[in-house]
mmCIF file of C-alpha atoms in Angstrom:
data_model
loop_
_atom_site.group_PDB
_atom_site.id
_atom_site.type_symbol
_atom_site.label_atom_id
_atom_site.label_comp_id
_atom_site.label_asym_id
_atom_site.label_seq_id
_atom_site.Cartn_x
_atom_site.Cartn_y
_atom_site.Cartn_z
ATOM 1 C CA MET A 1 -49.901 134.903 -35.531
ATOM 2 C CA ASN A 2 -46.682 135.586 -33.606
ATOM 3 C CA LEU A 3 -43.376 134.268 -34.909
ATOM 4 C CA ARG A 4 -40.058 133.962 -33.078
ATOM 5 C CA ARG A 5 -37.115 135.245 -35.089
ATOM 6 C CA LYS A 6 -33.449 134.797 -34.232
ATOM 7 C CA LEU A 7 -31.438 137.959 -33.659
ATOM 8 C CA GLN A 8 -27.657 138.068 -33.586
ATOM 9 C CA ALA A 9 -25.255 140.856 -32.717
ATOM 10 C CA GLU A 10 -21.623 140.619 -33.732
ATOM 11 C CA ILE A 11 -18.912 141.496 -31.216
ATOM 12 C CA VAL A 12 -16.312 143.604 -33.029
ATOM 13 C CA GLU A 13 -12.890 144.179 -31.445
ATOM 14 C CA LEU A 14 -10.838 147.066 -32.823
ATOM 15 C CA THR A 15 -7.320 148.142 -31.864
ATOM 16 C CA GLY A 16 -4.607 150.207 -33.520
ATOM 17 C CA ASN A 17 -4.738 153.467 -35.400
ATOM 18 C CA ALA A 18 -7.907 154.886 -36.895
ATOM 19 C CA TYR A 19 -7.003 154.050 -40.490
ATOM 20 C CA GLU A 20 -6.289 150.407 -39.611
ATOM 21 C CA MET A 21 -9.548 150.075 -37.698
ATOM 22 C CA GLY A 22 -11.435 151.563 -40.624
ATOM 23 C CA MET A 23 -9.811 149.220 -43.126
ATOM 24 C CA LYS A 24 -10.578 146.148 -40.976
ATOM 25 C CA GLN A 25 -14.246 147.100 -40.857
ATOM 26 C CA GLY A 26 -14.321 147.997 -44.540
ATOM 27 C CA VAL A 27 -12.976 144.605 -45.617
ATOM 28 C CA ALA A 28 -15.711 142.906 -43.564
ATOM 29 C CA LEU A 29 -18.455 145.176 -44.922
ATOM 30 C CA LYS A 30 -17.402 144.577 -48.524
ATOM 31 C CA LEU A 31 -18.682 141.008 -48.127
ATOM 32 C CA ASN A 32 -22.020 142.115 -46.651
ATOM 33 C CA ILE A 33 -24.851 142.065 -49.214
ATOM 34 C CA ASN A 34 -26.806 144.816 -47.429
ATOM 35 C CA TRP A 35 -23.889 147.228 -47.587
ATOM 36 C CA LYS A 36 -23.272 146.326 -51.221
ATOM 37 C CA HIS A 37 -26.845 147.417 -51.945
ATOM 38 C CA LEU A 38 -26.412 150.699 -50.035
ATOM 39 C CA ILE A 39 -23.325 151.502 -52.052
ATOM 40 C CA GLU A 40 -25.150 150.821 -55.314
ATOM 41 C CA ILE A 41 -28.020 153.204 -54.515
ATOM 42 C CA GLN A 42 -25.853 156.123 -53.374
ATOM 43 C CA VAL A 43 -26.223 159.262 -55.454
ATOM 44 C CA ASN A 44 -23.345 161.637 -56.002
ATOM 45 C CA LYS A 45 -23.664 164.257 -53.269
ATOM 46 C CA ASP A 46 -21.391 167.181 -52.470
ATOM 47 C CA MET A 47 -19.707 166.243 -49.173
ATOM 48 C CA THR A 48 -17.431 169.283 -48.926
ATOM 49 C CA GLU A 49 -19.217 170.704 -45.875
ATOM 50 C CA ALA A 50 -19.315 167.290 -44.172
ATOM 51 C CA LYS A 51 -15.573 166.814 -44.680
ATOM 52 C CA LYS A 52 -14.893 170.297 -43.330
ATOM 53 C CA GLN A 53 -17.024 169.745 -40.225
ATOM 54 C CA LEU A 54 -15.541 166.308 -39.571
ATOM 55 C CA GLU A 55 -12.011 167.626 -39.905
ATOM 56 C CA ARG A 56 -12.880 170.295 -37.348
ATOM 57 C CA VAL A 57 -14.350 167.976 -34.700
ATOM 58 C CA SER A 58 -12.387 164.742 -35.280
ATOM 59 C CA PRO A 59 -9.512 164.300 -37.747
ATOM 60 C CA ILE A 60 -9.137 160.794 -36.265
ATOM 61 C CA LEU A 61 -12.608 159.796 -37.417
ATOM 62 C CA ARG A 62 -11.848 161.126 -40.878
ATOM 63 C CA GLU A 63 -8.872 158.748 -40.975
ATOM 64 C CA GLU A 64 -11.124 155.840 -39.990
ATOM 65 C CA ILE A 65 -13.503 156.690 -42.829
ATOM 66 C CA GLU A 66 -10.563 156.798 -45.247
ATOM 67 C CA GLY A 67 -9.666 153.290 -44.071
ATOM 68 C CA LEU A 68 -13.272 152.176 -44.534
ATOM 69 C CA ALA A 69 -13.212 153.497 -48.097
ATOM 70 C CA VAL A 70 -10.066 151.534 -48.938
ATOM 71 C CA GLY A 71 -11.340 148.361 -47.253
ATOM 72 C CA MET A 72 -14.687 148.532 -49.068
ATOM 73 C CA GLU A 73 -13.067 149.648 -52.337
ATOM 74 C CA VAL A 74 -15.249 152.756 -52.675
ATOM 75 C CA ASP A 75 -14.330 156.388 -53.189
ATOM 76 C CA ILE A 76 -14.000 158.697 -50.204
ATOM 77 C CA ASN A 77 -17.099 160.682 -51.180
ATOM 78 C CA THR A 78 -19.267 157.551 -50.983
ATOM 79 C CA ALA A 79 -17.659 156.579 -47.677
ATOM 80 C CA MET A 80 -18.394 160.038 -46.260
ATOM 81 C CA GLN A 81 -22.043 159.718 -47.265
ATOM 82 C CA LEU A 82 -22.320 156.330 -45.565
ATOM 83 C CA PHE A 83 -20.208 156.871 -42.460
ATOM 84 C CA GLY A 84 -19.602 160.611 -41.953
ATOM 85 C CA GLY A 85 -22.643 161.089 -39.717
ATOM 86 C CA TYR A 86 -23.305 164.581 -41.060
ATOM 87 C CA ASP A 87 -26.531 165.662 -42.804
ATOM 88 C CA ILE A 88 -27.845 162.086 -43.140
ATOM 89 C CA GLN A 89 -31.494 161.032 -43.062
ATOM 90 C CA MET A 90 -32.494 159.297 -39.819
ATOM 91 C CA PRO A 91 -35.604 157.095 -39.387
ATOM 92 C CA SER A 92 -37.717 157.083 -36.239
ATOM 93 C CA MET A 93 -36.651 155.058 -33.183
ATOM 94 C CA GLY A 94 -37.230 154.784 -29.450
ATOM 95 C CA CYS A 95 -34.985 154.457 -26.391
ATOM 96 C CA THR A 96 -35.557 154.161 -22.648
ATOM 97 C CA THR A 97 -32.953 154.796 -19.919
ATOM 98 C CA PHE A 98 -32.864 154.511 -16.132
ATOM 99 C CA ALA A 99 -29.862 154.935 -13.819
ATOM 100 C CA GLY A 100 -29.353 153.644 -10.311
ATOM 101 C CA ASN A 101 -26.443 154.509 -8.020
ATOM 102 C CA SER A 102 -24.038 152.157 -9.762
ATOM 103 C CA PHE A 103 -25.546 151.349 -13.151
ATOM 104 C CA TYR A 104 -27.093 152.792 -16.285
ATOM 105 C CA VAL A 105 -29.634 150.557 -18.057
ATOM 106 C CA ARG A 106 -31.260 151.111 -21.417
ATOM 107 C CA ASN A 107 -33.429 149.564 -24.109
ATOM 108 C CA TYR A 108 -32.975 150.421 -27.754
ATOM 109 C CA ASP A 109 -36.082 150.187 -29.961
ATOM 110 C CA PHE A 110 -35.890 150.141 -33.745
ATOM 111 C CA ASN A 111 -36.324 147.879 -36.797
ATOM 112 C CA ASP A 112 -34.337 144.637 -36.777
ATOM 113 C CA LYS A 113 -33.659 144.764 -40.533
ATOM 114 C CA LEU A 114 -31.944 148.171 -40.250
ATOM 115 C CA TYR A 115 -30.092 147.374 -37.027
ATOM 116 C CA ASP A 116 -26.273 147.363 -37.234
ATOM 117 C CA ALA A 117 -26.278 144.493 -34.709
ATOM 118 C CA ARG A 118 -22.688 145.226 -33.646
ATOM 119 C CA LEU A 119 -21.278 145.607 -30.131
ATOM 120 C CA VAL A 120 -17.968 147.374 -30.751
ATOM 121 C CA LEU A 121 -14.998 147.374 -28.377
ATOM 122 C CA SER A 122 -12.476 149.933 -29.521
ATOM 123 C CA LYS A 123 -8.973 150.663 -28.218
ATOM 124 C CA PRO A 124 -7.574 153.338 -30.529
ATOM 125 C CA ASP A 125 -4.052 154.731 -30.508
ATOM 126 C CA GLN A 126 -5.591 158.186 -30.043
ATOM 127 C CA GLY A 127 -8.677 158.952 -27.960
ATOM 128 C CA TYR A 128 -10.367 157.024 -25.172
ATOM 129 C CA ALA A 129 -11.175 153.337 -25.523
ATOM 130 C CA SER A 130 -14.891 152.519 -25.475
ATOM 131 C CA ILE A 131 -17.551 149.842 -25.743
ATOM 132 C CA GLY A 132 -20.956 150.420 -27.327
ATOM 133 C CA PHE A 133 -23.532 149.452 -29.930
ATOM 134 C CA SER A 134 -22.902 150.952 -33.349
ATOM 135 C CA GLN A 135 -25.224 152.509 -35.907
ATOM 136 C CA HIS A 136 -24.047 153.410 -39.417
ATOM 137 C CA ILE A 137 -20.844 151.570 -38.355
ATOM 138 C CA THR A 138 -18.971 154.646 -37.106
ATOM 139 C CA GLY A 139 -21.746 156.025 -34.867
ATOM 140 C CA ARG A 140 -22.756 154.792 -31.406
ATOM 141 C CA LEU A 141 -26.275 154.369 -30.038
ATOM 142 C CA ASP A 142 -24.940 154.090 -26.512
ATOM 143 C CA GLY A 143 -21.644 153.282 -24.851
ATOM 144 C CA MET A 144 -19.118 153.634 -22.058
ATOM 145 C CA ASN A 145 -15.486 154.660 -22.274
ATOM 146 C CA GLU A 146 -12.405 153.734 -20.257
ATOM 147 C CA LYS A 147 -12.954 156.725 -17.937
ATOM 148 C CA GLY A 148 -16.374 155.410 -16.912
ATOM 149 C CA LEU A 149 -18.346 157.967 -18.925
ATOM 150 C CA VAL A 150 -21.657 156.566 -20.220
ATOM 151 C CA ILE A 151 -23.925 158.109 -22.850
ATOM 152 C CA GLY A 152 -27.051 157.115 -24.772
ATOM 153 C CA LEU A 153 -29.296 158.842 -27.302
ATOM 154 C CA HIS A 154 -33.090 159.253 -27.402
ATOM 155 C CA LEU A 155 -34.733 160.529 -30.596
ATOM 156 C CA VAL A 156 -37.305 163.258 -29.912
ATOM 157 C CA ASN A 157 -38.247 164.478 -33.386
ATOM 158 C CA GLU A 158 -36.669 163.829 -36.779
ATOM 159 C CA ALA A 159 -38.983 166.330 -38.512
ATOM 160 C CA ALA A 160 -37.308 169.408 -37.008
ATOM 161 C CA ALA A 161 -33.928 169.309 -38.747
ATOM 162 C CA GLN A 162 -31.071 171.362 -40.120
ATOM 163 C CA LYS A 163 -27.548 170.558 -41.286
ATOM 164 C CA GLY A 164 -25.516 169.022 -38.498
ATOM 165 C CA PHE A 165 -24.254 165.773 -36.991
ATOM 166 C CA LEU A 166 -26.404 162.762 -36.199
ATOM 167 C CA ALA A 167 -26.743 161.953 -32.503
ATOM 168 C CA THR A 168 -25.092 158.584 -33.177
ATOM 169 C CA MET A 169 -21.949 160.376 -34.285
ATOM 170 C CA ILE A 170 -22.130 162.808 -31.364
ATOM 171 C CA CYS A 171 -22.295 159.889 -28.907
ATOM 172 C CA ARG A 172 -19.252 158.299 -30.518
ATOM 173 C CA LEU A 173 -17.263 161.560 -30.389
ATOM 174 C CA VAL A 174 -18.200 162.123 -26.742
ATOM 175 C CA LEU A 175 -16.929 158.657 -25.845
ATOM 176 C CA GLU A 176 -13.636 159.267 -27.639
ATOM 177 C CA GLN A 177 -12.987 162.794 -26.407
ATOM 178 C CA CYS A 178 -14.662 163.329 -23.008
ATOM 179 C CA ALA A 179 -13.729 162.012 -19.553
ATOM 180 C CA ASP A 180 -16.720 163.057 -17.460
ATOM 181 C CA THR A 181 -20.248 164.468 -17.545
ATOM 182 C CA ASN A 182 -19.157 168.109 -17.567
ATOM 183 C CA GLU A 183 -16.891 167.583 -20.568
ATOM 184 C CA ALA A 184 -19.644 165.679 -22.387
ATOM 185 C CA VAL A 185 -22.211 168.431 -21.809
ATOM 186 C CA SER A 186 -19.764 171.081 -23.005
ATOM 187 C CA PHE A 187 -19.013 169.097 -26.169
ATOM 188 C CA ILE A 188 -22.706 168.497 -26.951
ATOM 189 C CA LYS A 189 -23.442 172.221 -26.631
ATOM 190 C CA GLN A 190 -20.685 173.149 -29.091
ATOM 191 C CA ILE A 191 -21.341 170.732 -31.953
ATOM 192 C CA PRO A 192 -24.011 171.319 -34.656
ATOM 193 C CA HIS A 193 -27.047 169.013 -34.305
ATOM 194 C CA GLN A 194 -29.140 167.741 -37.195
ATOM 195 C CA TYR A 195 -32.208 166.491 -35.298
ATOM 196 C CA CYS A 196 -33.892 166.799 -31.901
ATOM 197 C CA PHE A 197 -32.489 164.293 -29.401
ATOM 198 C CA ASN A 198 -32.091 163.762 -25.689
ATOM 199 C CA PHE A 199 -28.694 162.608 -24.467
ATOM 200 C CA SER A 200 -28.580 160.753 -21.134
ATOM 201 C CA ILE A 201 -25.159 160.863 -19.463
ATOM 202 C CA MET A 202 -23.545 159.363 -16.345
ATOM 203 C CA ASP A 203 -19.925 159.292 -15.178
ATOM 204 C CA LYS A 204 -17.748 157.353 -12.751
ATOM 205 C CA GLU A 205 -18.365 159.823 -9.917
ATOM 206 C CA GLY A 206 -22.128 159.452 -10.226
ATOM 207 C CA ASN A 207 -22.640 162.844 -11.874
ATOM 208 C CA ASN A 208 -25.416 162.697 -14.426
ATOM 209 C CA ALA A 209 -27.147 164.930 -16.917
ATOM 210 C CA ILE A 210 -29.859 164.944 -19.525
ATOM 211 C CA VAL A 211 -29.202 167.261 -22.456
ATOM 212 C CA GLU A 212 -32.238 168.244 -24.511
ATOM 213 C CA ALA A 213 -30.628 169.021 -27.845
ATOM 214 C CA ALA A 214 -32.427 170.768 -30.692
ATOM 215 C CA PRO A 215 -30.501 172.189 -33.657
ATOM 216 C CA GLU A 216 -31.059 175.758 -32.414
ATOM 217 C CA GLN A 217 -30.724 175.294 -28.650
ATOM 218 C CA GLN A 218 -29.618 172.853 -25.953
ATOM 219 C CA ILE A 219 -31.056 172.709 -22.428
ATOM 220 C CA VAL A 220 -29.146 170.879 -19.671
ATOM 221 C CA HIS A 221 -30.622 169.157 -16.613
ATOM 222 C CA LYS A 222 -27.803 168.180 -14.248
ATOM 223 C CA ASN A 223 -27.743 165.766 -11.316
ATOM 224 C CA SER A 224 -31.443 165.054 -11.400
ATOM 225 C CA LYS A 225 -32.847 161.536 -11.490
ATOM 226 C CA LEU A 226 -31.618 159.959 -14.693
ATOM 227 C CA ILE A 227 -34.859 158.853 -16.324
ATOM 228 C CA CYS A 228 -35.012 159.541 -20.033
ATOM 229 C CA THR A 229 -37.303 158.636 -22.931
ATOM 230 C CA ASN A 230 -38.252 160.374 -26.196
ATOM 231 C CA HIS A 231 -39.642 163.825 -25.450
ATOM 232 C CA PHE A 232 -38.443 167.233 -24.272
ATOM 233 C CA GLU A 233 -39.670 168.571 -20.919
ATOM 234 C CA SER A 234 -38.193 172.073 -20.802
ATOM 235 C CA GLU A 235 -40.561 174.949 -21.532
ATOM 236 C CA GLN A 236 -38.102 176.257 -24.098
ATOM 237 C CA LEU A 237 -38.155 173.099 -26.234
ATOM 238 C CA LYS A 238 -41.535 171.449 -25.602
ATOM 239 C CA LYS A 239 -42.810 172.866 -28.874
ATOM 240 C CA LYS A 240 -40.278 170.625 -30.682
ATOM 241 C CA ASN A 241 -41.939 167.427 -29.478
ATOM 242 C CA ARG A 242 -43.923 165.201 -31.801
ATOM 243 C CA VAL A 243 -47.685 165.640 -31.659
ATOM 244 C CA PHE A 244 -48.191 162.247 -29.993
ATOM 245 C CA ILE A 245 -45.843 161.496 -27.083
ATOM 246 C CA ASN A 246 -48.112 159.300 -24.959
ATOM 247 C CA ARG A 247 -45.887 156.253 -25.302
ATOM 248 C CA SER A 248 -42.850 158.235 -24.173
ATOM 249 C CA LEU A 249 -44.758 159.715 -21.224
ATOM 250 C CA ASP A 250 -46.050 156.300 -20.163
ATOM 251 C CA ARG A 251 -42.549 154.857 -20.086
ATOM 252 C CA LYS A 252 -41.225 157.786 -18.085
ATOM 253 C CA ASN A 253 -44.040 157.495 -15.554
ATOM 254 C CA TYR A 254 -43.353 153.782 -15.149
ATOM 255 C CA LEU A 255 -39.634 154.433 -14.679
ATOM 256 C CA ALA A 256 -40.469 156.891 -11.896
ATOM 257 C CA THR A 257 -42.054 154.037 -9.931
ATOM 258 C CA LEU A 258 -38.790 152.092 -10.103
ATOM 259 C CA GLU A 259 -37.006 154.777 -8.093
ATOM 260 C CA LYS A 260 -38.793 153.513 -4.975
ATOM 261 C CA GLU A 261 -37.475 149.976 -5.480
ATOM 262 C CA ASP A 262 -34.106 148.668 -4.325
ATOM 263 C CA LEU A 263 -33.045 147.358 -7.722
ATOM 264 C CA THR A 264 -30.016 145.163 -8.148
ATOM 265 C CA LEU A 265 -28.082 145.057 -11.390
ATOM 266 C CA ILE A 266 -29.752 141.861 -12.563
ATOM 267 C CA SER A 267 -33.265 142.729 -11.351
ATOM 268 C CA ALA A 268 -33.089 145.997 -13.310
ATOM 269 C CA TYR A 269 -31.885 144.094 -16.374
ATOM 270 C CA HIS A 270 -34.861 141.729 -16.278
ATOM 271 C CA ILE A 271 -37.357 144.585 -15.828
ATOM 272 C CA PHE A 272 -36.082 146.057 -19.076
ATOM 273 C CA ASN A 273 -35.570 142.814 -21.013
ATOM 274 C CA ASN A 274 -38.748 140.958 -20.042
ATOM 275 C CA GLU A 275 -40.980 140.871 -23.125
ATOM 276 C CA ASP A 276 -44.052 141.483 -20.949
ATOM 277 C CA SER A 277 -42.528 144.619 -19.434
ATOM 278 C CA PRO A 278 -44.089 148.027 -20.260
ATOM 279 C CA LEU A 279 -40.565 149.011 -21.329
ATOM 280 C CA PHE A 280 -40.290 146.281 -23.996
ATOM 281 C CA PHE A 281 -41.883 146.691 -27.437
ATOM 282 C CA LYS A 282 -42.511 144.393 -30.397
ATOM 283 C CA ASP A 283 -43.498 146.879 -33.104
ATOM 284 C CA TYR A 284 -40.511 146.158 -35.331
ATOM 285 C CA GLU A 285 -42.236 147.074 -38.587
ATOM 286 C CA GLU A 286 -43.075 150.492 -37.091
ATOM 287 C CA TYR A 287 -39.404 151.028 -36.076
ATOM 288 C CA PHE A 288 -40.280 150.512 -32.421
ATOM 289 C CA GLY A 289 -39.258 146.986 -31.439
ATOM 290 C CA THR A 290 -36.765 146.390 -28.625
ATOM 291 C CA LEU A 291 -33.490 145.071 -30.045
ATOM 292 C CA HIS A 292 -31.098 145.162 -27.103
ATOM 293 C CA THR A 293 -30.949 145.786 -23.392
ATOM 294 C CA VAL A 294 -27.599 146.998 -22.106
ATOM 295 C CA MET A 295 -26.277 147.970 -18.681
ATOM 296 C CA TYR A 296 -23.103 149.976 -18.144
ATOM 297 C CA CYS A 297 -21.459 150.188 -14.693
ATOM 298 C CA PRO A 298 -19.104 153.186 -14.748
ATOM 299 C CA LYS A 299 -17.304 152.498 -11.460
ATOM 300 C CA ASP A 300 -15.875 149.111 -12.426
ATOM 301 C CA LEU A 301 -16.512 149.127 -16.225
ATOM 302 C CA HIS A 302 -18.772 146.075 -15.991
ATOM 303 C CA VAL A 303 -21.250 145.512 -18.844
ATOM 304 C CA VAL A 304 -24.408 143.391 -18.976
ATOM 305 C CA VAL A 305 -26.122 142.885 -22.320
ATOM 306 C CA GLY A 306 -28.988 140.966 -23.882
ATOM 307 C CA VAL A 307 -30.019 140.803 -27.543
ATOM 308 C CA GLY A 308 -33.744 140.456 -28.186
ATOM 309 C CA GLY A 309 -36.197 139.665 -25.406
ATOM 310 C CA ASN A 310 -36.211 137.305 -22.408
ATOM 311 C CA CYS A 311 -32.508 136.873 -23.039
ATOM 312 C CA GLU A 312 -30.122 135.359 -20.513
ATOM 313 C CA PRO A 313 -27.811 138.270 -19.637
ATOM 314 C CA TYR A 314 -24.255 138.154 -20.938
ATOM 315 C CA GLU A 315 -21.738 139.838 -18.633
ATOM 316 C CA LEU A 316 -18.273 141.103 -19.474
ATOM 317 C CA SER A 317 -15.573 143.286 -17.952
ATOM 318 C CA PHE A 318 -14.446 146.101 -20.212
ATOM 319 C CA SER A 319 -11.455 146.765 -17.932
ATOM 320 C CA GLU A 320 -10.365 143.132 -18.275
ATOM 321 C CA TRP A 321 -10.699 143.374 -22.043
ATOM 322 C CA LEU A 322 -8.553 146.500 -22.056
ATOM 323 C CA SER A 323 -5.820 144.647 -20.179
ATOM 324 C CA GLY A 324 -6.037 141.664 -22.550
ATOM 325 C CA LYS A 325 -7.562 139.274 -20.014
ATOM 326 C CA GLU A 326 -11.111 138.975 -21.395
ATOM 327 C CA GLU A 327 -11.904 136.614 -24.252
ATOM 328 C CA LEU A 328 -15.185 137.382 -25.980
ATOM 329 C CA PRO A 329 -17.528 135.333 -28.161
ATOM 330 C CA HIS A 330 -17.938 136.296 -31.796
ATOM 331 C CA LEU A 331 -21.728 136.615 -31.534
ATOM 332 C CA LEU A 332 -24.427 137.484 -29.027
ATOM 333 C CA GLU A 333 -27.658 135.655 -29.787
ATOM 334 C CA GLY A 334 -31.294 136.103 -28.844
ATOM 335 C CA GLU A 335 -34.821 136.090 -30.222
ATOM 336 C CA ILE A 336 -37.568 138.603 -30.946
ATOM 337 C CA THR A 337 -41.307 138.108 -31.452
ATOM 338 C CA ILE A 338 -42.727 139.289 -34.755
ATOM 339 C CA SER A 339 -46.475 139.975 -34.773
#
């Protein structure tokens, strides 16, 4: 029997310095029963290496985590474990991306109970402003910054791991520190990776790249068709793939057929968000149910988003928000089908 379940995503607006933004989020999380439980089950872990690495790549983010700790009334070590994005266990997930000439569209597939369900608009005192869906609060699953740089992650294999940063944290740091595709690729190649991920990237000038990132090596495919799912294709990294990648291959093959179509922004959105689409999944208990469809338009900073499936698209202008002219709702709402 199939059941329809409501799904909501909070719109979070952050401005000011990193510490202030962290404290604002921490105060809100302190009231959240799920985060209270996560705090209670944390074990005391040595975070010295994580703090050192974070200080090296982003002192600003460290300040945000300090603010989170104060807002949640937890010690900094616990906050680093929860929000530092370094050497943290990551469950399986799926993601599908396609880019046209003027847009980047993507589905994110995971478990609704572990979903942050937050679309975060951030205008920090230092670093580029950005919009994107969060994971582990400080990380980003996908996003676009004020320069028109877009990035999304695609898990390839969580079994092949070493100490490093989660892809969610890498996406967030790219959005804050990089202005175009070349800068993003350079950053991704320099930072330590924990797991095997693809990163799909597009900038305002239409330059795109897919970075196959394993902990030991990163392979870059530039200015090819931006179609990305959850497997490596380079000869150097194919051995890192999971044993079964049929679902990822099927999605990529279907996306290839879309290249021949003259897709508009909204027609592409509905292809991804339609619950009967081969790009939409309902396996939420297996960490592979589609939770959001999002479109980023780097030339004019337009965003189209839908939570759940068969959702009427919500459109917003990130540039208007940056200039203080866009008023946003508190929640985005949709529904998912639970088998």
